[in-house]
Amino acid sequence: MNSIKVFSPASVSNVCCGFDVLGFSIDGLGDELIISESNSNKIKIKRGNGYDVPLSADENTASVAAQSLLDFLDINRGFDIEINKNIKPGSGIGSSAASAVGAVYGVNKLLGSPLKKHELIKFAMQGEFVSSKSAPADNVASCLHGGLILVNNRVKYNVVNLPVPENLYAVVHHPHIEIKTSESRVILPKSVDLKTASDQLASIAGFIHSLHTADFDLMRLVLSDYLVEQYRSEHVPFFNQIKNISESKNVICCSISGSGPSVFSLVEGKNMAKKLKSIYDEVYIKNSVEFNSYVTPLNAKGVRAV
Ligand code: HSE
């Protein structure tokens, strides 16, 4: 095998109460990478289709990630990467993570899988650094493993796949406005007080328990963000309007995906998710903002060869 096509999904990070540590992959939206062995000993971005990506190998998240894998393995081979970029950069749904993960996953496969999937995370993160300049692996881990994940950024990016109750769905809206993760992190406070930290701990602990017990009432009761949403919400178009609607519809939670501008709601049942999607769609349509919207289960698959 000297060529592979990889599908690498978009993802929602933070998931209300899990700033930088929770994420889930989105069904049906992702970047496609076609990776072929070349005669050179370099990684090249041969072509980018769809949304714009840097073509310089030092600046592209996919090539930087793949090169860091080759450097670690001390392998002097070259690969051409063609990217069908379907996830808009600056969307808050893991655009850079998807390309970085797709590249390391594909190159590792072409090398005969010298590393296991969970070992690829730190190389994908090298690509993520180039683009978002931040260290959390919430999007990268969601894209790599699929499903709903908890990642510990301090302990070698250890990842836990959390149980997902049947019927847990998300509605994701992506208005076509760019917010850079690096800029969206600058507006956050550098420290929080003990009460805020304690509230957030209670929320995430309750959420994890509710996943294990499939307790949607508990989920609805405890899921809140005390750390970042309040600082970012004014930069996310129509977020307050969407959040007000979500409260009137008794959704499980509604929050900003990653650093925005995408927003998402967790709901019980696919039909409810579809209904809510149409209601939120109207907000963007009425305001003449281009957008895409998705309904996804929280146990969608991660990166894969197609
Ligand atoms: N969790 C990050 C943030 C985005 O909210 O800034 C992706 O790593």
PDB file of C-alpha atoms and ligand atoms in Angstrom:
ATOM      1  CA  MET A   1       0.000   0.000   0.000  1.00  0.00           C
ATOM      2  CA  ASN A   2       1.549   3.337  -0.994  1.00  0.00           C
ATOM      3  CA  SER A   3      -1.562   5.516  -0.899  1.00  0.00           C
ATOM      4  CA  ILE A   4      -4.452   5.955   1.533  1.00  0.00           C
ATOM      5  CA  LYS A   5      -7.594   8.072   1.825  1.00  0.00           C
ATOM      6  CA  VAL A   6      -8.553   9.077   5.342  1.00  0.00           C
ATOM      7  CA  PHE A   7     -11.728  10.621   6.774  1.00  0.00           C
ATOM      8  CA  SER A   8     -11.044  12.707   9.870  1.00  0.00           C
ATOM      9  CA  PRO A   9     -14.087  14.081  11.706  1.00  0.00           C
ATOM     10  CA  ALA A  10     -14.896  17.498  13.102  1.00  0.00           C
ATOM     11  CA  SER A  11     -15.471  17.678  16.853  1.00  0.00           C
ATOM     12  CA  VAL A  12     -17.091  19.707  19.599  1.00  0.00           C
ATOM     13  CA  SER A  13     -14.797  20.561  22.499  1.00  0.00           C
ATOM     14  CA  ASN A  14     -15.415  21.712  26.087  1.00  0.00           C
ATOM     15  CA  VAL A  15     -18.957  20.177  26.110  1.00  0.00           C
ATOM     16  CA  CYS A  16     -20.385  22.699  28.616  1.00  0.00           C
ATOM     17  CA  CYS A  17     -18.522  21.782  31.775  1.00  0.00           C
ATOM     18  CA  GLY A  18     -15.235  20.346  30.444  1.00  0.00           C
ATOM     19  CA  PHE A  19     -13.085  23.264  29.337  1.00  0.00           C
ATOM     20  CA  ASP A  20     -10.092  21.787  27.471  1.00  0.00           C
ATOM     21  CA  VAL A  21     -10.795  18.232  28.684  1.00  0.00           C
ATOM     22  CA  LEU A  22     -14.073  17.013  27.108  1.00  0.00           C
ATOM     23  CA  GLY A  23     -14.954  16.569  23.446  1.00  0.00           C
ATOM     24  CA  PHE A  24     -16.967  14.496  21.001  1.00  0.00           C
ATOM     25  CA  SER A  25     -16.679  13.755  17.292  1.00  0.00           C
ATOM     26  CA  ILE A  26     -19.345  14.887  14.830  1.00  0.00           C
ATOM     27  CA  ASP A  27     -20.997  12.400  12.499  1.00  0.00           C
ATOM     28  CA  GLY A  28     -20.767  13.143   8.771  1.00  0.00           C
ATOM     29  CA  LEU A  29     -18.524  16.230   8.775  1.00  0.00           C
ATOM     30  CA  GLY A  30     -14.773  15.939   8.365  1.00  0.00           C
ATOM     31  CA  ASP A  31     -11.659  16.576   6.300  1.00  0.00           C
ATOM     32  CA  GLU A  32     -10.511  14.019   3.744  1.00  0.00           C
ATOM     33  CA  LEU A  33      -6.807  13.461   3.219  1.00  0.00           C
ATOM     34  CA  ILE A  34      -5.277  11.507   0.360  1.00  0.00           C
ATOM     35  CA  ILE A  35      -1.737  10.586   1.333  1.00  0.00           C
ATOM     36  CA  SER A  36       0.691   8.983  -1.136  1.00  0.00           C
ATOM     37  CA  GLU A  37       4.311   7.931  -0.756  1.00  0.00           C
ATOM     38  CA  SER A  38       6.568  10.078  -2.961  1.00  0.00           C
ATOM     39  CA  ASN A  39      10.115   9.765  -4.329  1.00  0.00           C
ATOM     40  CA  SER A  40      11.380  12.673  -2.260  1.00  0.00           C
ATOM     41  CA  ASN A  41      12.211  12.560   1.417  1.00  0.00           C
ATOM     42  CA  LYS A  42       9.881  15.428   2.269  1.00  0.00           C
ATOM     43  CA  ILE A  43       6.281  15.863   3.291  1.00  0.00           C
ATOM     44  CA  LYS A  44       4.530  18.093   0.776  1.00  0.00           C
ATOM     45  CA  ILE A  45       1.041  19.553   0.710  1.00  0.00           C
ATOM     46  CA  LYS A  46       0.284  18.787  -2.904  1.00  0.00           C
ATOM     47  CA  ARG A  47      -3.109  20.419  -3.023  1.00  0.00           C
ATOM     48  CA  GLY A  48      -5.793  21.891  -0.813  1.00  0.00           C
ATOM     49  CA  ASN A  49      -9.391  21.793  -2.003  1.00  0.00           C
ATOM     50  CA  GLY A  50     -12.341  23.422  -0.287  1.00  0.00           C
ATOM     51  CA  TYR A  51     -11.490  25.913   2.437  1.00  0.00           C
ATOM     52  CA  ASP A  52      -8.048  27.555   2.187  1.00  0.00           C
ATOM     53  CA  VAL A  53      -5.105  25.927   3.933  1.00  0.00           C
ATOM     54  CA  PRO A  54      -1.431  26.965   3.979  1.00  0.00           C
ATOM     55  CA  LEU A  55       0.511  25.007   1.335  1.00  0.00           C
ATOM     56  CA  SER A  56       3.892  25.526   2.996  1.00  0.00           C
ATOM     57  CA  ALA A  57       4.895  22.327   4.800  1.00  0.00           C
ATOM     58  CA  ASP A  58       6.114  24.317   7.831  1.00  0.00           C
ATOM     59  CA  GLU A  59       2.784  26.040   8.293  1.00  0.00           C
ATOM     60  CA  ASN A  60       0.262  23.359   7.473  1.00  0.00           C
ATOM     61  CA  THR A  61      -1.071  21.479  10.481  1.00  0.00           C
ATOM     62  CA  ALA A  62      -1.183  18.154   8.574  1.00  0.00           C
ATOM     63  CA  SER A  63       2.400  18.244   7.292  1.00  0.00           C
ATOM     64  CA  VAL A  64       3.846  19.464  10.596  1.00  0.00           C
ATOM     65  CA  ALA A  65       2.060  16.630  12.437  1.00  0.00           C
ATOM     66  CA  ALA A  66       3.167  13.986   9.910  1.00  0.00           C
ATOM     67  CA  GLN A  67       6.773  15.241   9.912  1.00  0.00           C
ATOM     68  CA  SER A  68       6.939  15.053  13.708  1.00  0.00           C
ATOM     69  CA  LEU A  69       5.875  11.397  13.480  1.00  0.00           C
ATOM     70  CA  LEU A  70       8.581  10.641  10.871  1.00  0.00           C
ATOM     71  CA  ASP A  71      11.194  12.462  12.974  1.00  0.00           C
ATOM     72  CA  PHE A  72      10.259  10.445  16.062  1.00  0.00           C
ATOM     73  CA  LEU A  73      10.493   7.174  14.120  1.00  0.00           C
ATOM     74  CA  ASP A  74      13.728   8.373  12.446  1.00  0.00           C
ATOM     75  CA  ILE A  75      12.295   7.540   9.040  1.00  0.00           C
ATOM     76  CA  ASN A  76      13.597   9.382   6.002  1.00  0.00           C
ATOM     77  CA  ARG A  77      10.705   8.976   3.549  1.00  0.00           C
ATOM     78  CA  GLY A  78       8.464  11.436   1.723  1.00  0.00           C
ATOM     79  CA  PHE A  79       4.705  11.744   1.371  1.00  0.00           C
ATOM     80  CA  ASP A  80       2.404  13.966  -0.671  1.00  0.00           C
ATOM     81  CA  ILE A  81      -0.783  15.060   1.058  1.00  0.00           C
ATOM     82  CA  GLU A  82      -3.897  16.284  -0.718  1.00  0.00           C
ATOM     83  CA  ILE A  83      -6.490  17.804   1.625  1.00  0.00           C
ATOM     84  CA  ASN A  84     -10.172  18.130   0.936  1.00  0.00           C
ATOM     85  CA  LYS A  85     -10.751  20.768   3.579  1.00  0.00           C
ATOM     86  CA  ASN A  86     -14.405  20.533   4.527  1.00  0.00           C
ATOM     87  CA  ILE A  87     -14.156  22.020   8.032  1.00  0.00           C
ATOM     88  CA  LYS A  88     -13.754  25.777   7.934  1.00  0.00           C
ATOM     89  CA  PRO A  89     -10.683  27.004   9.853  1.00  0.00           C
ATOM     90  CA  GLY A  90     -11.636  29.104  12.888  1.00  0.00           C
ATOM     91  CA  SER A  91     -14.990  27.328  13.195  1.00  0.00           C
ATOM     92  CA  GLY A  92     -14.607  26.013  16.766  1.00  0.00           C
ATOM     93  CA  ILE A  93     -15.279  22.468  15.600  1.00  0.00           C
ATOM     94  CA  GLY A  94     -11.755  21.123  15.408  1.00  0.00           C
ATOM     95  CA  SER A  95     -10.656  22.072  11.910  1.00  0.00           C
ATOM     96  CA  SER A  96      -6.902  22.021  12.549  1.00  0.00           C
ATOM     97  CA  ALA A  97      -7.185  18.934  14.756  1.00  0.00           C
ATOM     98  CA  ALA A  98      -8.927  16.984  11.979  1.00  0.00           C
ATOM     99  CA  SER A  99      -6.185  17.642   9.430  1.00  0.00           C
ATOM    100  CA  ALA A 100      -3.415  16.918  11.927  1.00  0.00           C
ATOM    101  CA  VAL A 101      -5.006  13.671  13.107  1.00  0.00           C
ATOM    102  CA  GLY A 102      -5.791  12.556   9.541  1.00  0.00           C
ATOM    103  CA  ALA A 103      -2.174  13.066   8.498  1.00  0.00           C
ATOM    104  CA  VAL A 104      -0.545  11.132  11.344  1.00  0.00           C
ATOM    105  CA  TYR A 105      -3.152   8.374  11.145  1.00  0.00           C
ATOM    106  CA  GLY A 106      -2.659   7.978   7.369  1.00  0.00           C
ATOM    107  CA  VAL A 107       1.144   8.128   7.414  1.00  0.00           C
ATOM    108  CA  ASN A 108       1.311   5.665  10.309  1.00  0.00           C
ATOM    109  CA  LYS A 109      -0.893   3.257   8.295  1.00  0.00           C
ATOM    110  CA  LEU A 110       1.305   3.637   5.201  1.00  0.00           C
ATOM    111  CA  LEU A 111       4.353   2.829   7.349  1.00  0.00           C
ATOM    112  CA  GLY A 112       2.690  -0.449   8.418  1.00  0.00           C
ATOM    113  CA  SER A 113       1.301   0.873  11.740  1.00  0.00           C
ATOM    114  CA  PRO A 114       4.505   1.033  13.820  1.00  0.00           C
ATOM    115  CA  LEU A 115       2.543   2.970  16.463  1.00  0.00           C
ATOM    116  CA  LYS A 116      -0.829   2.211  18.028  1.00  0.00           C
ATOM    117  CA  LYS A 117      -3.656   4.703  17.543  1.00  0.00           C
ATOM    118  CA  HIS A 118      -3.470   6.079  21.102  1.00  0.00           C
ATOM    119  CA  GLU A 119       0.264   6.753  20.640  1.00  0.00           C
ATOM    120  CA  LEU A 120      -0.399   9.165  17.762  1.00  0.00           C
ATOM    121  CA  ILE A 121      -1.894  11.947  19.856  1.00  0.00           C
ATOM    122  CA  LYS A 122       1.328  13.792  20.695  1.00  0.00           C
ATOM    123  CA  PHE A 123       2.294  14.001  16.998  1.00  0.00           C
ATOM    124  CA  ALA A 124      -1.118  15.307  15.987  1.00  0.00           C
ATOM    125  CA  MET A 125      -0.691  17.882  18.743  1.00  0.00           C
ATOM    126  CA  GLN A 126       2.445  19.229  17.017  1.00  0.00           C
ATOM    127  CA  GLY A 127       0.174  20.162  14.110  1.00  0.00           C
ATOM    128  CA  GLU A 128      -2.465  21.596  16.445  1.00  0.00           C
ATOM    129  CA  PHE A 129       0.172  23.873  18.061  1.00  0.00           C
ATOM    130  CA  VAL A 130       1.044  25.406  14.682  1.00  0.00           C
ATOM    131  CA  SER A 131      -2.514  26.408  14.049  1.00  0.00           C
ATOM    132  CA  SER A 132      -4.180  27.167  17.353  1.00  0.00           C
ATOM    133  CA  LYS A 133      -1.082  27.916  19.481  1.00  0.00           C
ATOM    134  CA  SER A 134      -2.733  26.205  22.425  1.00  0.00           C
ATOM    135  CA  ALA A 135      -1.969  23.019  24.270  1.00  0.00           C
ATOM    136  CA  PRO A 136      -5.264  21.203  25.036  1.00  0.00           C
ATOM    137  CA  ALA A 137      -5.911  17.961  23.163  1.00  0.00           C
ATOM    138  CA  ASP A 138      -9.722  17.944  23.440  1.00  0.00           C
ATOM    139  CA  ASN A 139     -10.375  18.209  19.683  1.00  0.00           C
ATOM    140  CA  VAL A 140      -7.431  16.004  18.690  1.00  0.00           C
ATOM    141  CA  ALA A 141      -8.463  13.240  21.108  1.00  0.00           C
ATOM    142  CA  SER A 142     -12.123  13.360  19.993  1.00  0.00           C
ATOM    143  CA  CYS A 143     -11.150  13.144  16.340  1.00  0.00           C
ATOM    144  CA  LEU A 144      -8.648  10.336  16.918  1.00  0.00           C
ATOM    145  CA  HIS A 145     -10.774   8.136  19.173  1.00  0.00           C
ATOM    146  CA  GLY A 146     -14.325   9.124  18.246  1.00  0.00           C
ATOM    147  CA  GLY A 147     -17.187   9.210  20.737  1.00  0.00           C
ATOM    148  CA  LEU A 148     -17.196  11.336  23.867  1.00  0.00           C
ATOM    149  CA  ILE A 149     -13.741  11.614  25.426  1.00  0.00           C
ATOM    150  CA  LEU A 150     -12.089  12.963  28.543  1.00  0.00           C
ATOM    151  CA  VAL A 151      -8.450  13.917  28.003  1.00  0.00           C
ATOM    152  CA  ASN A 152      -5.910  14.693  30.683  1.00  0.00           C
ATOM    153  CA  ASN A 153      -3.578  17.261  29.138  1.00  0.00           C
ATOM    154  CA  ARG A 154      -1.161  17.087  32.058  1.00  0.00           C
ATOM    155  CA  VAL A 155      -0.639  13.348  32.058  1.00  0.00           C
ATOM    156  CA  LYS A 156       0.684  12.583  28.584  1.00  0.00           C
ATOM    157  CA  TYR A 157      -2.680  13.238  26.971  1.00  0.00           C
ATOM    158  CA  ASN A 158      -4.247  10.216  28.620  1.00  0.00           C
ATOM    159  CA  VAL A 159      -7.662   9.654  27.006  1.00  0.00           C
ATOM    160  CA  VAL A 160     -10.765   7.962  28.438  1.00  0.00           C
ATOM    161  CA  ASN A 161     -13.707   7.084  26.172  1.00  0.00           C
ATOM    162  CA  LEU A 162     -16.797   7.900  28.249  1.00  0.00           C
ATOM    163  CA  PRO A 163     -20.000   5.856  28.072  1.00  0.00           C
ATOM    164  CA  VAL A 164     -22.657   7.455  25.875  1.00  0.00           C
ATOM    165  CA  PRO A 165     -26.297   6.719  26.745  1.00  0.00           C
ATOM    166  CA  GLU A 166     -28.405   5.679  23.791  1.00  0.00           C
ATOM    167  CA  ASN A 167     -30.507   8.647  22.722  1.00  0.00           C
ATOM    168  CA  LEU A 168     -27.946  11.323  23.599  1.00  0.00           C
ATOM    169  CA  TYR A 169     -27.710  13.610  20.567  1.00  0.00           C
ATOM    170  CA  ALA A 170     -26.229  16.987  19.770  1.00  0.00           C
ATOM    171  CA  VAL A 171     -27.314  19.766  17.454  1.00  0.00           C
ATOM    172  CA  VAL A 172     -24.359  21.760  16.150  1.00  0.00           C
ATOM    173  CA  HIS A 173     -24.569  25.107  14.353  1.00  0.00           C
ATOM    174  CA  HIS A 174     -21.635  26.641  12.559  1.00  0.00           C
ATOM    175  CA  PRO A 175     -22.139  30.249  11.428  1.00  0.00           C
ATOM    176  CA  HIS A 176     -19.555  31.113   8.760  1.00  0.00           C
ATOM    177  CA  ILE A 177     -17.606  33.586  10.852  1.00  0.00           C
ATOM    178  CA  GLU A 178     -13.993  32.994  11.861  1.00  0.00           C
ATOM    179  CA  ILE A 179     -12.850  33.159  15.490  1.00  0.00           C
ATOM    180  CA  LYS A 180      -9.207  32.270  16.079  1.00  0.00           C
ATOM    181  CA  THR A 181      -8.719  29.978  19.094  1.00  0.00           C
ATOM    182  CA  SER A 182      -5.570  31.888  20.071  1.00  0.00           C
ATOM    183  CA  GLU A 183      -7.506  35.194  20.219  1.00  0.00           C
ATOM    184  CA  SER A 184     -10.427  33.612  22.013  1.00  0.00           C
ATOM    185  CA  ARG A 185      -8.115  32.350  24.768  1.00  0.00           C
ATOM    186  CA  VAL A 186      -6.555  35.757  25.394  1.00  0.00           C
ATOM    187  CA  ILE A 187      -9.885  37.125  26.658  1.00  0.00           C
ATOM    188  CA  LEU A 188     -10.138  34.443  29.358  1.00  0.00           C
ATOM    189  CA  PRO A 189      -9.099  35.161  32.959  1.00  0.00           C
ATOM    190  CA  LYS A 190      -5.748  33.731  34.027  1.00  0.00           C
ATOM    191  CA  SER A 191      -7.155  32.416  37.305  1.00  0.00           C
ATOM    192  CA  VAL A 192     -10.518  31.641  38.909  1.00  0.00           C
ATOM    193  CA  ASP A 193     -11.705  31.790  42.512  1.00  0.00           C
ATOM    194  CA  LEU A 194     -12.324  28.692  44.601  1.00  0.00           C
ATOM    195  CA  LYS A 195     -16.116  28.900  44.409  1.00  0.00           C
ATOM    196  CA  THR A 196     -16.034  28.975  40.607  1.00  0.00           C
ATOM    197  CA  ALA A 197     -13.636  26.028  40.516  1.00  0.00           C
ATOM    198  CA  SER A 198     -15.830  24.122  42.948  1.00  0.00           C
ATOM    199  CA  ASP A 199     -18.999  24.789  40.896  1.00  0.00           C
ATOM    200  CA  GLN A 200     -17.263  23.547  37.760  1.00  0.00           C
ATOM    201  CA  LEU A 201     -16.010  20.418  39.548  1.00  0.00           C
ATOM    202  CA  ALA A 202     -19.525  19.592  40.709  1.00  0.00           C
ATOM    203  CA  SER A 203     -20.826  20.045  37.187  1.00  0.00           C
ATOM    204  CA  ILE A 204     -18.302  17.770  35.498  1.00  0.00           C
ATOM    205  CA  ALA A 205     -18.473  15.131  38.239  1.00  0.00           C
ATOM    206  CA  GLY A 206     -22.280  15.089  37.981  1.00  0.00           C
ATOM    207  CA  PHE A 207     -22.087  14.873  34.201  1.00  0.00           C
ATOM    208  CA  ILE A 208     -19.708  11.893  34.263  1.00  0.00           C
ATOM    209  CA  HIS A 209     -21.989  10.113  36.754  1.00  0.00           C
ATOM    210  CA  SER A 210     -25.046  10.845  34.600  1.00  0.00           C
ATOM    211  CA  LEU A 211     -23.310   9.285  31.586  1.00  0.00           C
ATOM    212  CA  HIS A 212     -22.654   6.090  33.547  1.00  0.00           C
ATOM    213  CA  THR A 213     -26.235   5.928  34.807  1.00  0.00           C
ATOM    214  CA  ALA A 214     -27.943   7.288  31.640  1.00  0.00           C
ATOM    215  CA  ASP A 215     -29.652   9.827  33.906  1.00  0.00           C
ATOM    216  CA  PHE A 216     -30.834  12.654  31.622  1.00  0.00           C
ATOM    217  CA  ASP A 217     -32.492  14.539  34.490  1.00  0.00           C
ATOM    218  CA  LEU A 218     -29.224  14.710  36.395  1.00  0.00           C
ATOM    219  CA  MET A 219     -27.432  15.746  33.212  1.00  0.00           C
ATOM    220  CA  ARG A 220     -29.910  18.589  32.679  1.00  0.00           C
ATOM    221  CA  LEU A 221     -29.589  19.673  36.315  1.00  0.00           C
ATOM    222  CA  VAL A 222     -25.808  19.798  36.576  1.00  0.00           C
ATOM    223  CA  LEU A 223     -24.483  20.738  33.135  1.00  0.00           C
ATOM    224  CA  SER A 224     -23.248  24.338  33.179  1.00  0.00           C
ATOM    225  CA  ASP A 225     -20.088  26.185  32.411  1.00  0.00           C
ATOM    226  CA  TYR A 226     -18.697  28.583  35.003  1.00  0.00           C
ATOM    227  CA  LEU A 227     -15.253  29.065  33.465  1.00  0.00           C
ATOM    228  CA  VAL A 228     -15.366  30.395  29.909  1.00  0.00           C
ATOM    229  CA  GLU A 229     -18.816  30.786  28.337  1.00  0.00           C
ATOM    230  CA  GLN A 230     -19.543  34.129  30.018  1.00  0.00           C
ATOM    231  CA  TYR A 231     -16.356  35.656  28.564  1.00  0.00           C
ATOM    232  CA  ARG A 232     -16.823  34.340  25.055  1.00  0.00           C
ATOM    233  CA  SER A 233     -20.567  34.575  24.555  1.00  0.00           C
ATOM    234  CA  GLU A 234     -20.610  38.214  23.425  1.00  0.00           C
ATOM    235  CA  HIS A 235     -18.217  37.327  20.570  1.00  0.00           C
ATOM    236  CA  VAL A 236     -20.403  34.468  19.340  1.00  0.00           C
ATOM    237  CA  PRO A 237     -23.160  35.763  17.079  1.00  0.00           C
ATOM    238  CA  PHE A 238     -26.716  35.006  18.243  1.00  0.00           C
ATOM    239  CA  PHE A 239     -25.497  32.805  21.092  1.00  0.00           C
ATOM    240  CA  ASN A 240     -27.747  34.456  23.666  1.00  0.00           C
ATOM    241  CA  GLN A 241     -30.752  34.107  21.388  1.00  0.00           C
ATOM    242  CA  ILE A 242     -30.013  30.413  20.805  1.00  0.00           C
ATOM    243  CA  LYS A 243     -29.422  29.860  24.520  1.00  0.00           C
ATOM    244  CA  ASN A 244     -32.755  31.502  25.399  1.00  0.00           C
ATOM    245  CA  ILE A 245     -34.548  29.237  22.940  1.00  0.00           C
ATOM    246  CA  SER A 246     -32.754  26.201  24.367  1.00  0.00           C
ATOM    247  CA  GLU A 247     -33.944  27.085  27.874  1.00  0.00           C
ATOM    248  CA  SER A 248     -37.543  27.350  26.703  1.00  0.00           C
ATOM    249  CA  LYS A 249     -37.236  23.911  25.048  1.00  0.00           C
ATOM    250  CA  ASN A 250     -35.804  22.228  28.150  1.00  0.00           C
ATOM    251  CA  VAL A 251     -32.652  21.005  26.374  1.00  0.00           C
ATOM    252  CA  ILE A 252     -29.955  19.271  28.405  1.00  0.00           C
ATOM    253  CA  CYS A 253     -27.406  22.014  27.815  1.00  0.00           C
ATOM    254  CA  CYS A 254     -26.497  24.639  25.269  1.00  0.00           C
ATOM    255  CA  SER A 255     -23.014  26.105  24.991  1.00  0.00           C
ATOM    256  CA  ILE A 256     -20.214  27.289  22.727  1.00  0.00           C
ATOM    257  CA  SER A 257     -18.205  24.660  20.859  1.00  0.00           C
ATOM    258  CA  GLY A 258     -14.515  25.199  21.618  1.00  0.00           C
ATOM    259  CA  SER A 259     -13.678  28.838  21.159  1.00  0.00           C
ATOM    260  CA  GLY A 260     -16.692  29.499  18.903  1.00  0.00           C
ATOM    261  CA  PRO A 261     -18.383  30.662  16.737  1.00  0.00           C
ATOM    262  CA  SER A 262     -20.054  27.231  16.572  1.00  0.00           C
ATOM    263  CA  VAL A 263     -22.661  26.446  19.206  1.00  0.00           C
ATOM    264  CA  PHE A 264     -24.197  23.150  20.221  1.00  0.00           C
ATOM    265  CA  SER A 265     -26.981  21.733  22.353  1.00  0.00           C
ATOM    266  CA  LEU A 266     -27.255  18.306  23.922  1.00  0.00           C
ATOM    267  CA  VAL A 267     -30.710  16.766  23.705  1.00  0.00           C
ATOM    268  CA  GLU A 268     -32.520  13.536  24.421  1.00  0.00           C
ATOM    269  CA  GLY A 269     -33.600  11.788  21.215  1.00  0.00           C
ATOM    270  CA  LYS A 270     -32.952  12.227  17.514  1.00  0.00           C
ATOM    271  CA  ASN A 271     -36.394  13.668  16.768  1.00  0.00           C
ATOM    272  CA  MET A 272     -35.950  16.381  19.377  1.00  0.00           C
ATOM    273  CA  ALA A 273     -32.539  17.140  17.875  1.00  0.00           C
ATOM    274  CA  LYS A 274     -34.020  17.505  14.381  1.00  0.00           C
ATOM    275  CA  LYS A 275     -36.793  19.805  15.640  1.00  0.00           C
ATOM    276  CA  LEU A 276     -34.349  21.984  17.533  1.00  0.00           C
ATOM    277  CA  LYS A 277     -32.065  22.176  14.506  1.00  0.00           C
ATOM    278  CA  SER A 278     -34.890  23.666  12.411  1.00  0.00           C
ATOM    279  CA  ILE A 279     -35.733  26.175  15.148  1.00  0.00           C
ATOM    280  CA  TYR A 280     -32.109  27.331  15.500  1.00  0.00           C
ATOM    281  CA  ASP A 281     -31.715  27.377  11.693  1.00  0.00           C
ATOM    282  CA  GLU A 282     -34.392  30.077  11.607  1.00  0.00           C
ATOM    283  CA  VAL A 283     -32.292  32.367  13.828  1.00  0.00           C
ATOM    284  CA  TYR A 284     -29.429  32.394  11.313  1.00  0.00           C
ATOM    285  CA  ILE A 285     -31.730  32.542   8.284  1.00  0.00           C
ATOM    286  CA  LYS A 286     -33.613  35.545   9.710  1.00  0.00           C
ATOM    287  CA  ASN A 287     -30.314  37.318  10.342  1.00  0.00           C
ATOM    288  CA  SER A 288     -28.941  36.477   6.867  1.00  0.00           C
ATOM    289  CA  VAL A 289     -25.922  34.659   8.270  1.00  0.00           C
ATOM    290  CA  GLU A 290     -24.574  31.713   6.278  1.00  0.00           C
ATOM    291  CA  PHE A 291     -24.298  28.611   8.384  1.00  0.00           C
ATOM    292  CA  ASN A 292     -24.225  24.826   8.436  1.00  0.00           C
ATOM    293  CA  SER A 293     -26.028  22.718  10.981  1.00  0.00           C
ATOM    294  CA  TYR A 294     -25.730  19.099  11.995  1.00  0.00           C
ATOM    295  CA  VAL A 295     -27.429  16.488  14.128  1.00  0.00           C
ATOM    296  CA  THR A 296     -25.012  13.947  15.563  1.00  0.00           C
ATOM    297  CA  PRO A 297     -25.082  11.154  18.118  1.00  0.00           C
ATOM    298  CA  LEU A 298     -22.376  11.443  20.755  1.00  0.00           C
ATOM    299  CA  ASN A 299     -20.876   8.094  19.817  1.00  0.00           C
ATOM    300  CA  ALA A 300     -19.828   8.929  16.233  1.00  0.00           C
ATOM    301  CA  LYS A 301     -16.684   7.230  14.896  1.00  0.00           C
ATOM    302  CA  GLY A 302     -13.237   8.810  14.921  1.00  0.00           C
ATOM    303  CA  VAL A 303     -10.600   8.978  12.165  1.00  0.00           C
ATOM    304  CA  ARG A 304     -10.621   6.105   9.664  1.00  0.00           C
ATOM    305  CA  ALA A 305      -9.410   4.916   6.274  1.00  0.00           C
ATOM    306  CA  VAL A 306     -12.113   5.096   3.608  1.00  0.00           C
TER     307      VAL A 306
HETATM  308  N1  HSE B   1     -10.770  23.904  24.369  1.00  0.00           N
HETATM  309  C1  HSE B   1     -10.166  24.946  23.580  1.00  0.00           C
HETATM  310  C2  HSE B   1     -10.755  26.301  23.970  1.00  0.00           C
HETATM  311  C3  HSE B   1     -10.357  24.786  22.101  1.00  0.00           C
HETATM  312  O1  HSE B   1     -11.920  26.350  24.342  1.00  0.00           O
HETATM  313  O2  HSE B   1     -10.043  27.298  23.854  1.00  0.00           O
HETATM  314  C4  HSE B   1      -9.776  23.547  21.486  1.00  0.00           C
HETATM  315  O3  HSE B   1      -8.649  23.016  22.062  1.00  0.00           O
END
